[in-house]
Every structure is written in C-alpha cells, then in structure tokens.
Short mmCIF file of the C-alpha atoms (twelve columns), coordinates in Angstrom:
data_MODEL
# 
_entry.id   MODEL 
# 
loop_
_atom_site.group_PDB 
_atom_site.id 
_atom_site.type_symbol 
_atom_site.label_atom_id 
_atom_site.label_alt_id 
_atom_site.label_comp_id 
_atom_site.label_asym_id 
_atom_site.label_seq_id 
_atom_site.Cartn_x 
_atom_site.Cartn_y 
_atom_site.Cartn_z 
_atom_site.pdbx_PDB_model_num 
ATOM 1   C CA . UNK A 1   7.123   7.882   -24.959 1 
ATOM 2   C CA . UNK A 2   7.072   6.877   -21.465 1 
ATOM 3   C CA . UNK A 3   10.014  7.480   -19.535 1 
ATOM 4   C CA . UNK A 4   11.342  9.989   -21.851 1 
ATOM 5   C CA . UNK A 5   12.857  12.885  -19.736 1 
ATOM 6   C CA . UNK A 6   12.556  10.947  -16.451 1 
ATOM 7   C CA . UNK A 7   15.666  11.661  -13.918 1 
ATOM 8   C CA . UNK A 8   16.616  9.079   -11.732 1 
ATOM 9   C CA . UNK A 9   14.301  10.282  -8.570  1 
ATOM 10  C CA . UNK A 10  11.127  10.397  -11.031 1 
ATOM 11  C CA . UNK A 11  11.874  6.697   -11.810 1 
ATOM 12  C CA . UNK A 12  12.589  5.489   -8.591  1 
ATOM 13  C CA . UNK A 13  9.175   7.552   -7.322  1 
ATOM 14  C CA . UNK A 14  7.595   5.548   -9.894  1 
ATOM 15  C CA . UNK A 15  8.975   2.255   -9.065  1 
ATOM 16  C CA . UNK A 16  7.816   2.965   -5.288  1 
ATOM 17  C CA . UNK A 17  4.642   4.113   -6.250  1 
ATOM 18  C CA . UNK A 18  3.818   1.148   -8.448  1 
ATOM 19  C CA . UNK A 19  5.197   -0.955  -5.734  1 
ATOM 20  C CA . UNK A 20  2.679   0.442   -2.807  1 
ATOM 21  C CA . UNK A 21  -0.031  0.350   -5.726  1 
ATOM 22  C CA . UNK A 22  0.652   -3.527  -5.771  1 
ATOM 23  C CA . UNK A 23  0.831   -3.946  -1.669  1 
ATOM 24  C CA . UNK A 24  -2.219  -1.986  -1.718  1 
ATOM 25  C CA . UNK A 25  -4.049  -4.797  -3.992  1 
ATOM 26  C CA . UNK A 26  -2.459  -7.493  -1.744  1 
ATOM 27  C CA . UNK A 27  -3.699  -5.822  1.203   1 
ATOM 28  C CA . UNK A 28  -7.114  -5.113  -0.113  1 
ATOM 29  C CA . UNK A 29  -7.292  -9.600  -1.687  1 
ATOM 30  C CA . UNK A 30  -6.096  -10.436 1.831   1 
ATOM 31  C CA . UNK A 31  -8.897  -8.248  3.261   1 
ATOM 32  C CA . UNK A 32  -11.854 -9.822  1.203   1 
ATOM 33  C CA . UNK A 33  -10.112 -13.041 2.297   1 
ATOM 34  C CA . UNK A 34  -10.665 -12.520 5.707   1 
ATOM 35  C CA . UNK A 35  -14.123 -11.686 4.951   1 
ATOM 36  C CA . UNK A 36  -15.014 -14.175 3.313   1 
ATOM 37  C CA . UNK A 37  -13.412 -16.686 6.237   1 
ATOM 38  C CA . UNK A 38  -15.642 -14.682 8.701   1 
ATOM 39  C CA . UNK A 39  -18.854 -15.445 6.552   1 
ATOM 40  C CA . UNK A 40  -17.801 -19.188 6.381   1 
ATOM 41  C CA . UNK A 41  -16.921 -18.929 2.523   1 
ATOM 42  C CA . UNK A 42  -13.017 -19.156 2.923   1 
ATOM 43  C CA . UNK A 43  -11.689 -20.981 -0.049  1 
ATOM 44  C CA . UNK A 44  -9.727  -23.757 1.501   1 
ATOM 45  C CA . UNK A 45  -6.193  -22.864 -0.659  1 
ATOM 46  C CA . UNK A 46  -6.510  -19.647 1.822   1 
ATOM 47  C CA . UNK A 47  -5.778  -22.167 4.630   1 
ATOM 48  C CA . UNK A 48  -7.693  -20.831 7.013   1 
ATOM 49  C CA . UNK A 49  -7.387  -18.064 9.718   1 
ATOM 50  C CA . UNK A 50  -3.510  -19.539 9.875   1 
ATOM 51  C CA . UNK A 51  -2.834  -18.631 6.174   1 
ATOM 52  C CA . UNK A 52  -3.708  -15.749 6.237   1 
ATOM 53  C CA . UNK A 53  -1.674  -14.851 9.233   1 
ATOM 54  C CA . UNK A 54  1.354   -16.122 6.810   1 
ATOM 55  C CA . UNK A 55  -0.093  -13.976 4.236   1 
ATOM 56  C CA . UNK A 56  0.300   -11.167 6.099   1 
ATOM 57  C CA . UNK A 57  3.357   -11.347 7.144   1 
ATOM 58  C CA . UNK A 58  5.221   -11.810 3.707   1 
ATOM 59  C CA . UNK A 59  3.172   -8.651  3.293   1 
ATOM 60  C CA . UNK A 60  4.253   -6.733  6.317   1 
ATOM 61  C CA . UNK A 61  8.262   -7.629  5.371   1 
ATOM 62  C CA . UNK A 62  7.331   -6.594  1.721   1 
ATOM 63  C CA . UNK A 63  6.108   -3.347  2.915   1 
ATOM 64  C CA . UNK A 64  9.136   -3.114  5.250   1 
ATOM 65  C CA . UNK A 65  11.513  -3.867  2.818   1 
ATOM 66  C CA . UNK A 66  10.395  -0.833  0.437   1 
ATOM 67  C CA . UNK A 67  10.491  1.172   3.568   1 
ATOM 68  C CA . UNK A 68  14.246  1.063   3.520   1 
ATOM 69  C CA . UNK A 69  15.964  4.414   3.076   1 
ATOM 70  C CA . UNK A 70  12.460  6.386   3.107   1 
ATOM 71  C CA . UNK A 71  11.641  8.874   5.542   1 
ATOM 72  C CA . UNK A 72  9.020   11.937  5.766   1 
ATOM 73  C CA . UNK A 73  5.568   12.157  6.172   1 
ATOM 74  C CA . UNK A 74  4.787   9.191   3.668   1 
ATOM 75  C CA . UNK A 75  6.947   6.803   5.288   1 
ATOM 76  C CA . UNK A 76  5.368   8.050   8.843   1 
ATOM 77  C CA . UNK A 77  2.101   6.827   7.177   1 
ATOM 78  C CA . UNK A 78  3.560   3.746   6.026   1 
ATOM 79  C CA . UNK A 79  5.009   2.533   9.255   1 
ATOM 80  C CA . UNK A 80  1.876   3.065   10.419  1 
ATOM 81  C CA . UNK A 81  0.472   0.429   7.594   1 
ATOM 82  C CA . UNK A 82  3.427   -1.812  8.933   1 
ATOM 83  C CA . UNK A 83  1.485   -1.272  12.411  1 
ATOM 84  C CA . UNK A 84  -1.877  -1.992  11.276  1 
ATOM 85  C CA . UNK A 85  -0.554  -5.208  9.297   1 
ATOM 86  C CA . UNK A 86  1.105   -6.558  12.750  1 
ATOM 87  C CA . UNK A 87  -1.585  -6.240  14.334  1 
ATOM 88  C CA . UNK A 88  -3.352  -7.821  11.799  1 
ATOM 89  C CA . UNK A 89  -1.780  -10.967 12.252  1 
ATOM 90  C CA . UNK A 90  -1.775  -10.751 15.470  1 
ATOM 91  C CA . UNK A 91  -5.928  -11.328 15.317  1 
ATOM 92  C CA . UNK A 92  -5.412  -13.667 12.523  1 
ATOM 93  C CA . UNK A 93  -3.390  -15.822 15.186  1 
ATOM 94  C CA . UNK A 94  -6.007  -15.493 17.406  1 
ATOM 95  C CA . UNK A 95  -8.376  -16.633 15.206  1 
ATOM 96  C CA . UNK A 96  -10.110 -12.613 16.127  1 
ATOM 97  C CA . UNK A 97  -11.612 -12.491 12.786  1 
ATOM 98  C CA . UNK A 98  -13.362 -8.513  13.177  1 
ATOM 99  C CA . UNK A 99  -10.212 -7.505  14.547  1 
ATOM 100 C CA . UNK A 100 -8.070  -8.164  11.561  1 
ATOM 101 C CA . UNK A 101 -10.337 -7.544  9.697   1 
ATOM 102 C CA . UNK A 102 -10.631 -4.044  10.958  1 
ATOM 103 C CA . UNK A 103 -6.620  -3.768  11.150  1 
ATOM 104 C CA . UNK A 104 -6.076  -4.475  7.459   1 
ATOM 105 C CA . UNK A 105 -8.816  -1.903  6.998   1 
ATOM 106 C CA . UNK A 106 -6.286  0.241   8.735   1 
ATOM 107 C CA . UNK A 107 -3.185  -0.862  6.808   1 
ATOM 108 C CA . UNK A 108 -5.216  -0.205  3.335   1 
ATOM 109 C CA . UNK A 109 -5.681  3.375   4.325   1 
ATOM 110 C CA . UNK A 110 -2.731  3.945   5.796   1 
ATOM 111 C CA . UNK A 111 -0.976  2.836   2.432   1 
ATOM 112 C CA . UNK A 112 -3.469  5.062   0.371   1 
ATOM 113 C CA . UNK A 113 -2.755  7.655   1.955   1 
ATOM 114 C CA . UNK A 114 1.165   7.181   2.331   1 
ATOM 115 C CA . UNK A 115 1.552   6.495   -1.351  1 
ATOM 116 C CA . UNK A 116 -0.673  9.799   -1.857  1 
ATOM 117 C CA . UNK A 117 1.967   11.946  0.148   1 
ATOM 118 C CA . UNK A 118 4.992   10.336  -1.789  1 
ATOM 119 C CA . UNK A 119 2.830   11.196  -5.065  1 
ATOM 120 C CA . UNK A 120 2.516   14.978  -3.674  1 
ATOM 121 C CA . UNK A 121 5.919   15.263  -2.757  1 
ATOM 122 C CA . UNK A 122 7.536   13.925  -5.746  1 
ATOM 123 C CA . UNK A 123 5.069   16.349  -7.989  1 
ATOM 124 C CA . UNK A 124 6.332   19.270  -5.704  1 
ATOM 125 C CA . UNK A 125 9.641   17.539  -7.054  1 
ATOM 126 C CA . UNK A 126 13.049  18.906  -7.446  1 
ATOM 127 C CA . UNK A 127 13.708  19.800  -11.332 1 
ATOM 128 C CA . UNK A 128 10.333  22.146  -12.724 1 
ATOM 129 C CA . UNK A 129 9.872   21.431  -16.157 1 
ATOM 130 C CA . UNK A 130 10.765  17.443  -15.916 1 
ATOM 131 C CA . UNK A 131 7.875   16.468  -13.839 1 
ATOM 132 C CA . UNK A 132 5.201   17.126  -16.589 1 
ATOM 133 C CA . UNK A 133 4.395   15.298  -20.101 1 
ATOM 134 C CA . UNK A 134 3.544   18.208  -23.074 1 
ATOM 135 C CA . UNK A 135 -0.172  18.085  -22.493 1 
ATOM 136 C CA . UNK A 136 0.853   19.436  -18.364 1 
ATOM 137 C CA . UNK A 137 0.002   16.331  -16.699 1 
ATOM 138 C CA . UNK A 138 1.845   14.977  -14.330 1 
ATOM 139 C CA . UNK A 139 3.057   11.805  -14.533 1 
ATOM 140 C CA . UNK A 140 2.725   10.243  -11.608 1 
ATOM 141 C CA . UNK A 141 1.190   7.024   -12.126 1 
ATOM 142 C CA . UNK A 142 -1.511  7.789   -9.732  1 
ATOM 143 C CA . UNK A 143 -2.431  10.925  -11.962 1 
ATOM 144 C CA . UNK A 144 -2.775  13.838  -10.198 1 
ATOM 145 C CA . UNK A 145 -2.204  14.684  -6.958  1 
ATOM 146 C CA . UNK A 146 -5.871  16.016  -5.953  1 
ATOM 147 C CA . UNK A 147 -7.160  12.534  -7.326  1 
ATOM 148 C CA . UNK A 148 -8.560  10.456  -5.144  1 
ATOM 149 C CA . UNK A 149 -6.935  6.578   -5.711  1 
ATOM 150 C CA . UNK A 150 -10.057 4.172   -6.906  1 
ATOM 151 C CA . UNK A 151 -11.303 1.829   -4.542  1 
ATOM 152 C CA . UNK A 152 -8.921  3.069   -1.813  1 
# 
C-alpha cells in the first residue's frame, strides 16, 4: 500500500528526498575514497586525486540539477552542499588531500541537514490527513522528522 493517498507534492517530496538520500551515499563513497587516497590505499579504478575531482563534479551538477525550481531554507542548505562540493574539487585539483577531505565533510552535512528541512517542511505539508499512513506515521521516507538520519 505504498503510495496510496499520495498527492502529487507528497510524491515529488519523496522523489527529492530519495534523490538527496542517494547524493548523500555518493558523497559519503567519494569521502572514504579520498581517505583512503590520503592513507596510500586508493584503489587504482578511483584514478587518483584527478578522479575524484571528476567524481565530484558529476556530483556537484547532480546536486545542482535537483536544485532546480527549489527554494527555502532546504535549498539554502543545499547550495551550501553545492559550495562545499566546489570546493572540494577544487583541493582534489590541487592534489590538497585534508582539504577535500574536510569540504566533502561539509557537503555531507550540509545535505543531511537540507534533506532534513525538506522532510520537516513537507510533514508540516499542505493537505492534514494525507500526510500520515493509519498507524500515524508519517511517511516520509526518512521517518520522522525528530529522527536523526543514520550515519549522517
């Protein structure tokens, strides 16, 4: 019974939230990437500090493409992922290891907590009554808005 009852903005809130859920992961492999390229244990398919750079970028213009037609507080937040991720790649280009490495640490949290605020608001939502299941949960697919995402 998914998707029973769901208006149009609950479904596209969905389909945004699974998409920043997915950038998230992306962000986060890309992260342990760099990592492991500053401990010397880069698997060579990563190509190097270059590759990554790449890497990033397809996820910066991923990120910007779902930023079309947003605005409010969560899209604030996740321009300021965008931010991180340029910069980002701008260390990766530099070879500057900590420094991306401390920039996609940026981007990850500023995409937590962007897709956090587009959960709220869409459970403050515009129809009462179609937001929950019968049980009164919501159905955000981050569960409910005072939970804290895993691993974020």
């Amino acid at each position: 019974g998914q998707g029973q009852g769901q208006s149009p903005q609950d479904k596209a809130l969905n389909d945004k939230l699974q998409k920043f859920g997915g950038l998230m992961g992306k962000q986060r492999s890309l992260l342990d990437k760099t990592f492991r390229q500053r401990q010397g244990q880069a698997d060579p398919k990563d190509g190097g500090a270059q590759g990554l750079q790449k890497q990033q970028q397809a996820l910066e213009k991923e990120l910007q493409e779902s930023l079309k037609g947003m605005d409010g507080k969560s899209a604030q937040k996740l321009r300021e992922a965008g931010k991180a991720m340029g910069e980002a790649q701008g260390a990766l280009g530099r070879k500057d290891l900590d420094n991306a490495g401390s920039s996609q640490n940026q981007a990850l949290e500023a995409l937590r907590q962007g897709a956090q605020q587009l959960a709220q608001q869409g459970q403050r939502g515009q129809q009462p009554g179609g937001r929950e299941d019968p049980l009164g949960r919501g159905n955000s697919p981050l569960g409910n808005s005072g939970v804290k995402i895993p691993g974020g």
